[in-house]
Coordinates of C-alpha atoms in Angstrom, one line a residue:
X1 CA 0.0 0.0 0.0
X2 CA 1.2 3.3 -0.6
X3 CA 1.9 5.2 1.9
X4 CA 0.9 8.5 0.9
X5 CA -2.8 7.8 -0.6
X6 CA -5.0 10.0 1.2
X7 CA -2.3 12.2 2.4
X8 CA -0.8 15.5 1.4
X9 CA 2.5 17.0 1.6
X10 CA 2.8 19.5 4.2
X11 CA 3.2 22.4 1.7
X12 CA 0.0 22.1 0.3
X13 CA -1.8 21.4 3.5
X14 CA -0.4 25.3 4.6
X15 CA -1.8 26.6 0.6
X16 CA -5.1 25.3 0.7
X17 CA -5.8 25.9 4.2
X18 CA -3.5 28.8 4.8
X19 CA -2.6 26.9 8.8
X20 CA 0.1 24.6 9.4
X21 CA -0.2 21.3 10.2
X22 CA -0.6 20.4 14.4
X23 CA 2.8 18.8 13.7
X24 CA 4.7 21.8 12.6
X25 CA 2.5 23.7 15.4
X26 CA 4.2 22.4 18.5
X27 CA 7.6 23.7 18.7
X28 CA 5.7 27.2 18.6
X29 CA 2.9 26.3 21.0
X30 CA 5.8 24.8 23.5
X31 CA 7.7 28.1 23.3
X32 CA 4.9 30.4 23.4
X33 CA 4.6 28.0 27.0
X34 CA 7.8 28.2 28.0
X35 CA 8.1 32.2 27.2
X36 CA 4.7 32.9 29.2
X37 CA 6.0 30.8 32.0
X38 CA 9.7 33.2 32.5
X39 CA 7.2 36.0 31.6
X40 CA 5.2 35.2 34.8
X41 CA 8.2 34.9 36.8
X42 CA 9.7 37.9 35.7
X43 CA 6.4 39.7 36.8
X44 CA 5.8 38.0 39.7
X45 CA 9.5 38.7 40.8
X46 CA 9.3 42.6 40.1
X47 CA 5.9 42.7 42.1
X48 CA 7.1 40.5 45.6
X49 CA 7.7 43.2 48.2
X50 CA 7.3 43.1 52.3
X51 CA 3.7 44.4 53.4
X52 CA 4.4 48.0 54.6
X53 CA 2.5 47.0 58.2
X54 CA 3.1 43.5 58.0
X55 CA -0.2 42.2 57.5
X56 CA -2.2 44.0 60.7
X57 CA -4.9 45.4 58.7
X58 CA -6.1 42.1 57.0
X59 CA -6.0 40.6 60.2
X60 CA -7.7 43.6 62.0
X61 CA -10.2 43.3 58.6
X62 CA -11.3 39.9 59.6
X63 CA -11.8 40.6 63.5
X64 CA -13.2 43.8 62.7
X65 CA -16.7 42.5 63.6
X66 CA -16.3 40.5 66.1
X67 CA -18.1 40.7 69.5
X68 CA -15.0 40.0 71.3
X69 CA -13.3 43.0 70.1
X70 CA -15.5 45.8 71.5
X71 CA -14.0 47.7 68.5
X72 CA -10.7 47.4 69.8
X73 CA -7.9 47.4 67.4
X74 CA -4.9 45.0 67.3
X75 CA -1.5 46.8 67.4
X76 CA 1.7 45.5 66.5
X77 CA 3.9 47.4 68.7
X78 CA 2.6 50.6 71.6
X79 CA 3.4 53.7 70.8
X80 CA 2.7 57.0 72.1
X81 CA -0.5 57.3 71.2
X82 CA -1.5 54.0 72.3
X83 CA 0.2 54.5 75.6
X84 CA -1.5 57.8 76.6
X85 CA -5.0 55.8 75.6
X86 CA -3.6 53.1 78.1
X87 CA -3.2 55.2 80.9
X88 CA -6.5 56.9 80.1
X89 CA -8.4 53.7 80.1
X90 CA -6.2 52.7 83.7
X91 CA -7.5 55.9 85.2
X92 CA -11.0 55.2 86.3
X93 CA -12.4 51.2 87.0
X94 CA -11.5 48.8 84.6
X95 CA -14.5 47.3 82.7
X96 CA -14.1 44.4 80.2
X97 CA -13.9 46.2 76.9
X98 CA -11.7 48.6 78.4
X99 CA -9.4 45.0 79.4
X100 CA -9.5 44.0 76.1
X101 CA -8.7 47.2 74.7
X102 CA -5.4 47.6 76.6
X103 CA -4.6 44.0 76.0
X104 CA -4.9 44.2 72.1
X105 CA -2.7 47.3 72.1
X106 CA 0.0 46.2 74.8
X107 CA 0.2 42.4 75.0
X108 CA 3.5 40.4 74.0
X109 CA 0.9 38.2 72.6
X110 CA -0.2 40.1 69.7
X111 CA 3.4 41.3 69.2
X112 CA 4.0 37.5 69.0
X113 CA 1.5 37.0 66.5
X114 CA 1.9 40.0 64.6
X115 CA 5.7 38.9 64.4
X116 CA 4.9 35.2 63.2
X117 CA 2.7 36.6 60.8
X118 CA 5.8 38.8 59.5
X119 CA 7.5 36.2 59.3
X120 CA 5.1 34.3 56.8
X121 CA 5.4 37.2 54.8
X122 CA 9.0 37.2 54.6
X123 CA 8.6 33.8 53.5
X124 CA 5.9 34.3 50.5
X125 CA 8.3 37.5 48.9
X126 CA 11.1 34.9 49.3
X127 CA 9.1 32.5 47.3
X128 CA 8.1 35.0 44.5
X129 CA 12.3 35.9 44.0
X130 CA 14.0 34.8 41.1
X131 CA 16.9 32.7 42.2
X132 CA 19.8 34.7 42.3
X133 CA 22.9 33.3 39.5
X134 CA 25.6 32.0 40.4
X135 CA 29.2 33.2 39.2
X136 CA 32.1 30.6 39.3
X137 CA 35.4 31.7 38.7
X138 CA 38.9 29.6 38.4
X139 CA 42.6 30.2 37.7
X140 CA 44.9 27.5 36.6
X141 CA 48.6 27.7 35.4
X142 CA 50.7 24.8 33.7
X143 CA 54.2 25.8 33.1
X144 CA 53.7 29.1 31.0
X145 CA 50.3 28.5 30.3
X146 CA 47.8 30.7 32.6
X147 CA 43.9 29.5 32.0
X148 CA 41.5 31.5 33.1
X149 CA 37.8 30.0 33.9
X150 CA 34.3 32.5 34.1
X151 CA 31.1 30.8 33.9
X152 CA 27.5 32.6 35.0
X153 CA 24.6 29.6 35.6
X154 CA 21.0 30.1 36.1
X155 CA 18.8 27.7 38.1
X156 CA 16.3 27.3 35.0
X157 CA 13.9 24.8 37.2
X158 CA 13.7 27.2 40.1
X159 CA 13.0 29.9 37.3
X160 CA 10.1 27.8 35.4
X161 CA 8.4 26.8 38.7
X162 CA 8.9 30.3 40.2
X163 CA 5.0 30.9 39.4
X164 CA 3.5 27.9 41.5
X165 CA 6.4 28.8 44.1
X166 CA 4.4 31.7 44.4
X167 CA 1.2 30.6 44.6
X168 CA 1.7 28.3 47.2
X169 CA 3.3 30.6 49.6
X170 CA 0.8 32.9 48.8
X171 CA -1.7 31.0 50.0
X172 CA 0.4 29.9 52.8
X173 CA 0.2 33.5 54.0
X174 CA -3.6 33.7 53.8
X175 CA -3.5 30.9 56.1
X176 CA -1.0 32.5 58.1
X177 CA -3.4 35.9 58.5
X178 CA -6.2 33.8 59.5
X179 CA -4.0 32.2 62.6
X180 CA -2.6 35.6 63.4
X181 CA -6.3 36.6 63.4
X182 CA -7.5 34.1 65.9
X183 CA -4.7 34.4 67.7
X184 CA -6.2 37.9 68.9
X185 CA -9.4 37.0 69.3
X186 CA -8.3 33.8 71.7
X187 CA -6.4 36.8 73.3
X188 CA -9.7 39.2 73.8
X189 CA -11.4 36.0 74.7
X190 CA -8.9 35.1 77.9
X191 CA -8.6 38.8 78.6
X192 CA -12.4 39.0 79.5
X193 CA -12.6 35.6 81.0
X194 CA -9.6 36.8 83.8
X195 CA -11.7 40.2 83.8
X196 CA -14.7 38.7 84.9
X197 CA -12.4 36.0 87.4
X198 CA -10.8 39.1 88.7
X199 CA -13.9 41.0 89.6
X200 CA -16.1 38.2 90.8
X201 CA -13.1 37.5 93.0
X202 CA -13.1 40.4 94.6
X203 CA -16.6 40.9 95.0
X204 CA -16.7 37.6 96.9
X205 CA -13.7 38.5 99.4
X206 CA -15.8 41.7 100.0
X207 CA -18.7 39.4 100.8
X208 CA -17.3 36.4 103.3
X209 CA -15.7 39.6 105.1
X210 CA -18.7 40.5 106.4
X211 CA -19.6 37.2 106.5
X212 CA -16.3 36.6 109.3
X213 CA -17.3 39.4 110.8
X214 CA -20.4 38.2 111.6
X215 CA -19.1 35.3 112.8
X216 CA -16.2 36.7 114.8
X217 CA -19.4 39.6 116.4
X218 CA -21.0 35.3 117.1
X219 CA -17.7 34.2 119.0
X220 CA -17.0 37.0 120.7
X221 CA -20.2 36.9 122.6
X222 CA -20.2 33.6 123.0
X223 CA -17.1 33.9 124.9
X224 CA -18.2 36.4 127.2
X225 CA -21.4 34.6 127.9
X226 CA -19.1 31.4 129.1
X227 CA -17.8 33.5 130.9
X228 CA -20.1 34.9 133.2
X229 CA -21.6 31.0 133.0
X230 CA -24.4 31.8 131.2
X231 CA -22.9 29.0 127.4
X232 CA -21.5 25.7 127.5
X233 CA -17.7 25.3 126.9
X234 CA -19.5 23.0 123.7
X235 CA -21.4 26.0 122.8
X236 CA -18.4 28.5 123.3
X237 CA -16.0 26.1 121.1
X238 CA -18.6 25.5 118.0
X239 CA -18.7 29.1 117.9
X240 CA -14.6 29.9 117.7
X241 CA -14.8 26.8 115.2
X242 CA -17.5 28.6 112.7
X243 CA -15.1 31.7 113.3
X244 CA -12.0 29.7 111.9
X245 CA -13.8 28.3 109.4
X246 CA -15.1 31.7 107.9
X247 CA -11.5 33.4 108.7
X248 CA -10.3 30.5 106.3
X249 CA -12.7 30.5 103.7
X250 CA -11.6 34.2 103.7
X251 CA -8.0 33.5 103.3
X252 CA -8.2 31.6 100.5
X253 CA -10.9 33.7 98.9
X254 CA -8.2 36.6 98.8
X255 CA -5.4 34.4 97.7
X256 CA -7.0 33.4 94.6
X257 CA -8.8 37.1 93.8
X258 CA -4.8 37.9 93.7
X259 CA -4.3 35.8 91.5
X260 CA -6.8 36.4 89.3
X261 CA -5.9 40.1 89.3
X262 CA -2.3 38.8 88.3
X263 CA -3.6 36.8 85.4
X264 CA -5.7 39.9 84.2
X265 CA -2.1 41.9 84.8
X266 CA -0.1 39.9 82.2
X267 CA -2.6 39.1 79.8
X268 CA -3.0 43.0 80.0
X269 CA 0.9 43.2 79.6
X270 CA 1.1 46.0 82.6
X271 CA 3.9 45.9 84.8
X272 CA 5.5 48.3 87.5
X273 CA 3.0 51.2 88.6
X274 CA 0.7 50.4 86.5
X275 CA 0.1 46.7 87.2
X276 CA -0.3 48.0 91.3
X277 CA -2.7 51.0 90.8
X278 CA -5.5 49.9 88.6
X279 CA -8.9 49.3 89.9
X280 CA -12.0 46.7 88.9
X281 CA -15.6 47.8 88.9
X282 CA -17.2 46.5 92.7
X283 CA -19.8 44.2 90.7
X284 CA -20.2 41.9 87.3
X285 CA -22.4 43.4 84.8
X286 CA -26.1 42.9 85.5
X287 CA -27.6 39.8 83.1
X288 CA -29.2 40.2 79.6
X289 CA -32.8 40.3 80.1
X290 CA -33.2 37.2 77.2
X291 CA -31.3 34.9 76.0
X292 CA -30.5 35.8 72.4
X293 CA -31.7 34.0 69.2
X294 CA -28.5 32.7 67.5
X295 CA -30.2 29.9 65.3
X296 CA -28.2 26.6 63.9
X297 CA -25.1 27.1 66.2
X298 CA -23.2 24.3 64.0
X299 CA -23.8 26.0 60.6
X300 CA -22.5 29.2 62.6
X301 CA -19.2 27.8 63.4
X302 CA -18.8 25.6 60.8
X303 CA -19.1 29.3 58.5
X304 CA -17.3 32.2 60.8
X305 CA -14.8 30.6 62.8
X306 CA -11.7 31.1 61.7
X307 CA -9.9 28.3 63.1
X308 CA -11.8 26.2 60.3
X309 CA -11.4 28.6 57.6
X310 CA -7.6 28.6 58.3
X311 CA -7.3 24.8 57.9
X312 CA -9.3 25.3 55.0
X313 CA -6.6 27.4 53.6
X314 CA -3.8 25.1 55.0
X315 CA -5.2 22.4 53.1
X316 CA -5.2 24.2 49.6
X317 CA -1.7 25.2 50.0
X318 CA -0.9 21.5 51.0
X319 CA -2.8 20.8 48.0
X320 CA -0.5 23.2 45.6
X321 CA 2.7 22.0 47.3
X322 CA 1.7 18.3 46.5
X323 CA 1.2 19.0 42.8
X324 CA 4.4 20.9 42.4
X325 CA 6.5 18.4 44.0
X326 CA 5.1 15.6 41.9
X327 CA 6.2 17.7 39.0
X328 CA 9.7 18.2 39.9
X329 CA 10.1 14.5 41.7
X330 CA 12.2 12.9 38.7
X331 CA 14.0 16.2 37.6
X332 CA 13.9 19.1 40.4
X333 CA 17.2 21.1 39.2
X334 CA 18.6 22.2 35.9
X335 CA 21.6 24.6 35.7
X336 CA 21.9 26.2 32.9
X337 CA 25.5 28.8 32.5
X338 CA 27.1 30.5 29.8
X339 CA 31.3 29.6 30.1
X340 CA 33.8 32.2 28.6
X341 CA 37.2 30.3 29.5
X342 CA 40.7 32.1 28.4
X343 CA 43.9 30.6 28.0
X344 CA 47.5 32.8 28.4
X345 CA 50.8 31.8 27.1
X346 CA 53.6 34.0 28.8
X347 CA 56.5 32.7 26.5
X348 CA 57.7 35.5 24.5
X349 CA 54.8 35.7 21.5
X350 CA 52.2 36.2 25.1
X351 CA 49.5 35.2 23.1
X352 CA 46.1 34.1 24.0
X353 CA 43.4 32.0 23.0
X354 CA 39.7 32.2 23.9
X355 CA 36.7 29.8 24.6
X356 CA 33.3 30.8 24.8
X357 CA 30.0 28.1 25.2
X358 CA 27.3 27.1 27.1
X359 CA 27.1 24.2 30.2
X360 CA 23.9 22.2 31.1
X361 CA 23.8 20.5 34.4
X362 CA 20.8 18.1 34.9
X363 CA 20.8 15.8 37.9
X364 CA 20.5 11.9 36.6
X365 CA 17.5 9.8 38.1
X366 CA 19.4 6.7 38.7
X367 CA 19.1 6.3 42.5
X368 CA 16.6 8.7 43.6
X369 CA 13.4 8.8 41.4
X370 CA 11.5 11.2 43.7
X371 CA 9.4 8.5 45.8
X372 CA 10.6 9.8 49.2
X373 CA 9.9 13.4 48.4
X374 CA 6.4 12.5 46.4
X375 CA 5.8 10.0 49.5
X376 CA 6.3 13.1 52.0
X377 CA 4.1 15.6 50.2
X378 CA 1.5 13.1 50.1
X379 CA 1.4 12.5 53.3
X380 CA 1.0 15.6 54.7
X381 CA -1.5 16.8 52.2
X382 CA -3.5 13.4 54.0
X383 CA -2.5 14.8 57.4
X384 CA -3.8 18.4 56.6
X385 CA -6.8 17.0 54.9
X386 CA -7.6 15.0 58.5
X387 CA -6.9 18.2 60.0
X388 CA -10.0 20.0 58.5
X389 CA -12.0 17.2 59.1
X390 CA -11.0 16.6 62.5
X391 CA -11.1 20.8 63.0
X392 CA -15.4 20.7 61.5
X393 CA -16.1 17.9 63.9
X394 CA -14.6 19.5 66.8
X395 CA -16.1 23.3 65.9
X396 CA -19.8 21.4 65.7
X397 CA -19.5 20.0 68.7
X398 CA -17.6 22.6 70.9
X399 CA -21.1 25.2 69.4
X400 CA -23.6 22.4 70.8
X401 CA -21.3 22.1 74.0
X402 CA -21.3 26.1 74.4
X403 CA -24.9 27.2 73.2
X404 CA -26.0 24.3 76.1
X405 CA -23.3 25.5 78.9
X406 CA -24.9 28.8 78.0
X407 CA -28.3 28.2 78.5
X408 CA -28.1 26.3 81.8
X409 CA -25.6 29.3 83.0
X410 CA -28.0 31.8 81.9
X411 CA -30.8 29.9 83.5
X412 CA -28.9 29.1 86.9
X413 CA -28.0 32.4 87.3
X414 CA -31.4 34.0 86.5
X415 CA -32.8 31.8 89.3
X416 CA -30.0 32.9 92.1
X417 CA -31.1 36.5 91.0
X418 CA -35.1 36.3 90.6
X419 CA -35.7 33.5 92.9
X420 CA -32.7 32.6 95.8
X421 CA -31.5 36.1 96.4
X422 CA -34.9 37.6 96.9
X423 CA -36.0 35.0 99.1
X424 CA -33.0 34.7 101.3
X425 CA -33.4 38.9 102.1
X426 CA -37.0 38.5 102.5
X427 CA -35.8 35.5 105.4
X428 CA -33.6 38.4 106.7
X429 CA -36.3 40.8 106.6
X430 CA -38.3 38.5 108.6
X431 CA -35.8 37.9 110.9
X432 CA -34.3 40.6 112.0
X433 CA -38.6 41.5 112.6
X434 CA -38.4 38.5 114.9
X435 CA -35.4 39.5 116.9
X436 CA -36.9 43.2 117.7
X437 CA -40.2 41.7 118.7
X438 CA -38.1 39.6 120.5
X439 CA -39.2 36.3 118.7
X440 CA -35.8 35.1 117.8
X441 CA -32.4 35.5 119.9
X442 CA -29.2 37.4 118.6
X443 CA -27.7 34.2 117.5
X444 CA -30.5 33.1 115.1
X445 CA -29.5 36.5 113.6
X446 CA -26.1 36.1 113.7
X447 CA -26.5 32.5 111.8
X448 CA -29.3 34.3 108.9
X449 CA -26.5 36.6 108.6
X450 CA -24.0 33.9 107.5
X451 CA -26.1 32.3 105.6
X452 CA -27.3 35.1 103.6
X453 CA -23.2 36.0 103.0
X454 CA -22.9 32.8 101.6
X455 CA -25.9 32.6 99.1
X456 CA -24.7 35.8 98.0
X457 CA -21.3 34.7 97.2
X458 CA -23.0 31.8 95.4
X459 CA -25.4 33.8 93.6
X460 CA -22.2 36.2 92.3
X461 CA -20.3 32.6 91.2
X462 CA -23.0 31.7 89.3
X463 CA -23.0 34.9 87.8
X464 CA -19.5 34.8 86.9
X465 CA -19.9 31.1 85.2
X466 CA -22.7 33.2 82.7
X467 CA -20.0 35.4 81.7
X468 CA -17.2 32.9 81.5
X469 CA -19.4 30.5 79.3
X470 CA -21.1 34.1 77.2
X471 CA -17.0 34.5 76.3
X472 CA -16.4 30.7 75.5
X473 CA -19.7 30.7 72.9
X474 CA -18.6 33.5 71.7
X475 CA -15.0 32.1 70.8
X476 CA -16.9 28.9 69.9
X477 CA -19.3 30.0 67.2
X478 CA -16.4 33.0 65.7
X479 CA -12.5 32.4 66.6
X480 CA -11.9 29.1 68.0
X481 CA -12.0 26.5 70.7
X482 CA -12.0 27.8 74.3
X483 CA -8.9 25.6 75.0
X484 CA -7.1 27.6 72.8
X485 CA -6.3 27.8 68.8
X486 CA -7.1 23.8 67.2
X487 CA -6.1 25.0 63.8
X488 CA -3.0 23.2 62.1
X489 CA -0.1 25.5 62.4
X490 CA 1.8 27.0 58.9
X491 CA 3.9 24.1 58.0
X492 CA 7.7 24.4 58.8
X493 CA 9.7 26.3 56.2
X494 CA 11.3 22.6 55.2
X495 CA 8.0 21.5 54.0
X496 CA 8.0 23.4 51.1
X497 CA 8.3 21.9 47.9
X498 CA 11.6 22.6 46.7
X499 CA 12.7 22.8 43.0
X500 CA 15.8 23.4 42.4
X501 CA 17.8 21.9 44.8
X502 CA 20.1 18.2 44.3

C-alpha cells in the first residue's frame, strides 16, 4: 500500500488551508509555554515586596466584627499614642472592653503573632524571587600556560516553577493571616474571662468579710457569755470553730482574687506602677434580660470561625505544594551557565586564545526517582486534609457544648437573681422583725446573717460562670475553641516543595 494515498504533503496542506499542520505547530505552542512561564516569573519577581505594616490590617479586617473586640484594634507594637489611651483607660475602673482594649494594644501576645505573621510574609516574597545566578570563577597555570575559567549559571527549574512557588506561599500567608487573626481573638477572649475572674473574686472576698465578721461579732459573745456561766464550753467552742472556718474561707478567697488580678495583669501586659494602681468595677455586669436567638449554632461555626477557615486554607496550600512536588520529583534542578574560559601563554609571543559556550547540568534519576519526596508531600496533604475534618467535627460539637453551657448558665444564674437572692433577704427581713419583737435570739440573727453572705457569694459565682461561658460561645461559634487555637499550624519552612535543589 502506498503510503501517501490520502495524504498531502505539508506544503500544500499550509496553501489550501492557509494553517500549518498540528505537527509543525508544537515547537511554537511549546515556546509560546515556555516564554509565558519566564514572563510570569519575571512579573511575579518585580511585584514580591514586604507588606508595609506586615499584614495588621487584613487581620484587624477579619476581627473587625467581632463581638469579642469591643472595637478594639490589634497593634503591632505601643506607641505614644496608644500608651497615653492606656493610661486613660487605667485611670477610672476597669470594665471588660476597656481590658480588652489595653490588651490588644500592649500584650506580648499580639506582638507575638503580629511577628509570626511577619515572618510568613518574609517567606511568600522569598518564594516570588528569582533565584539569584551563580558566578564561578577559576585560575589554573601549567608551566607558562595561565587559564583563566568565568562561567555565570542560572537555576532554570527554580525559574520555570517560580509561578507555582508563588502561589503556594501565597496561599500559605492567607493561612497565616487567618491564625494571626485568631490568635487575637483567643487573646480578647482570655482577657475577659480573667476580667470577669478578677472582679467576681473580689466581689466575693468583699462578701465572706462581712460574712467573718459576723461570725467573729457570734464568738465574741459567745465567749463572754461562758464567761459569766451563762454557754456551754461545747457552745463557746462551735462558735470559735465557725469563726476559723469563715477566717479560712476568707484567706483563701483573697489568695485566689490575687491571683486572678495577676492573670488579668499579664494578659493586660502591665507591669510596675501600672500593674499596682488599677482598679476593677465592685460588681459583674447585671444579666441580659433574654437569651439571644443565635439559630443553627453548628452551621455558625462551621461558617465564621476562623480556626476552620484557616485549615481550609492550610489544606489548599498542601494541595499546591503536593502538585508541584510531583512535578519536579524525577528532575527538580537544571543549571543552565554560559562559560567564557581564556587561556594565556607567557613565553615570549604572550599570546592568548579564547573559549566561549554554554554548560547544562541536569541531575540523573538513577538512584533517587522522587518517591521519598512525592511520598512526603502526600502524606501531609492526607494529614492536613484530616486536619480539616477533625477541626469541622470538633467546631460542631464545641457550638452544641457552648450554646448548652450557655443556657443552663444563663438559667442558673437568672434563678440565684429572681428566685434565691430575693427570698433569702426576705428571710432576713423577717428575721431581723423576729429579733426586735423579741421572737428570735441574737444568735438566730447572727446564723441568717451567715447564711445570707454565703448565698450571695453563690449567687455572684453563678454569675460569673454566665459570663465565663457568654466568652467561651462567643470564641466557639467566631475564633476558635475555648482551650485555645485547634487550627493546624503554617507548616515548617522545610515542608516546602523545593525545586531546584540536588
Amino acid at each position: 500500500m502506498n503510503p501517501f494515498v490520502g495524504r498531502q504533503p505539508a506544503g500544500i496542506y499550509r496553501k489550501r488551508s492557509g494553517r500549518r499542520p498540528p505537527s509543525a505547530r508544537r515547537p511554537r505552542l511549546s515556546f509560546l509555554r515556555t516564554s509565558a512561564a519566564l514572563a510570569a516569573a519575571l512579573v511575579l519577581a518585580g511585584c514580591a515586596s514586604l507588606s508595609p505594616d506586615g499584614g495588621s490590617a487584613d487581620v484587624q479586617a477579619l476581627v473587625s466584627g467581632n463581638p469579642l473586640m469591643a472595637g478594639a484594634t490589634a497593634r503591632r507594637a505601643p506607641d505614644e499614642a496608644s500608651r497615653k489611651h492606656i493610661d486613660e483607660l487605667l485611670a477610672g475602673p476597669l470594665d471588660a472592653e476597656a481590658a480588652v482594649r489595653i490588651a490588644l494594644a500592649n500584650s506580648p501576645r499580639v506582638q507575638d503573632a503580629f511577628a509570626t505573621l511577619q515572618l510568613s510574609d518574609a517567606d511568600r516574597v522569598q518564594a516570588q524571587s528569582l533565584p539569584n545566578p551563580v558566578f564561578a570563577f577559576g585560575r589554573l597555570t601549567e608551566g607558562s600556560e595561565r587559564e583563566i575559567d568565568r562561567l555565570l549559571s542560572f537555576n532554570v527549574v527554580g525559574l520555570l516553577t517560580l509561578p507555582w512557588q508563588a502561589r503556594w506561599a501565597g496561599q500559605r500567608h492567607e493561612s497565616a493571616k487567618l491564625q494571626a487573626a485568631q490568635s487575637v481573638l483567643v487573646l480578647a477572649a482570655d482577657t475577659r474571662r480573667a476580667w470577669v475572674r478578677a472582679v467576681a473574686a473580689q466581689q466575693g472576698v468583699a462578701y465572706l468579710r462581712d460574712a467573718r465578721e459576723a461570725t467573729e461579732a457570734g464568738a465574741e459573745l459567745a465567749h463572754r457569755m461562758a464567761q459569766v456561766g451563762n454557754w456551754s464550753a461545747l457552745q463557746r467552742t462551735r462558735e470559735q470553730l465557725l469563726l476559723a472556718d469563715a477566717s479560712a474561707q476568707l484567706a483563701r478567697a483573697e489568695q485566689a482574687a490575687v491571683a486572678s488580678r495577676e492573670q488579668l495583669t499579664r494578659l493586660l501586659g502591665l507591669s510596675g506602677d501600672h500593674a499596682a494602681k488599677y482598679t476593677l468595677p465592685d460588681r459583674l455586669p447585671p444579666l441580659p434580660k433574654a437569651a439571644p436567638e443565635l439559630g443553627d449554632v453548628q452551621a455558625l461555626a462551621l461558617r465564621d470561625r476562623l480556626d476552620v477557615r484557616s485549615a481550609q486554607a492550610q489544606n489548599t496550600a498542601m494541595a499546591g505544594s503536593l502538585g508541584l512536588t510531583r512535578a519536579t520529583s524525577v528532575i527538580n534542578a537544571m543549571e543552565l551557565g554560559v562559560a567564557h574560559n581564556s587561556k594565556f601563554d607567557n613565553g615570549a609571543d604572550r599570546s592568548h586564545r579564547t573559549q566561549r559556550g554554554f554548560e547544562l547540568e541536569l541531575p540523573i534519576p538513577i538512584f533517587d526517582w522522587g518517591q521519598a519526596r512525592s511520598g512526603r508531600a502526600e502524606a501531609l496533604y492526607m494529614q492536613s486534609a484530616a486536619r480539616v475534618r477533625n477541626v469541622g467535627v470538633l467546631a460542631a460539637s464545641e457550638a452544641r457544648e457552648a450554646w448548652q453551657g450557655w443556657n443552663t448558665a444563663y438559667a442558673l444564674a437568672r434563678r440565684y437573681r429572681d428566685e434565691v437572692l430575693p427570698l433569702r433577704k426576705k428571710v432576713n427581713e423577717e428575721m431581723v422583725l423576729r429579733y426586735n419583737g423579741m421572737l428570735a435570739s441574737v444568735w438566730e440573727l447572727l446564723g441568717e446573717t451567715r447564711a445570707s453572705m454565703l448565698v450571695v457569694n453563690a449567687g455572684i459565682e453563678a454569675q460569673r460562670d454566665f459570663w465565663l461561658a457568654d466568652t467561651d460561645l462567643q470564641l466557639v461559634l467566631t475564633g476558635s475553641s475555648p482551650g485555645g487555637m485547634t487550627a493546624p499550624q503554617t507548616a515548617a519552612a522545610g515542608d516546602a516543595p523545593a525545586a531546584g535543589g540536588h
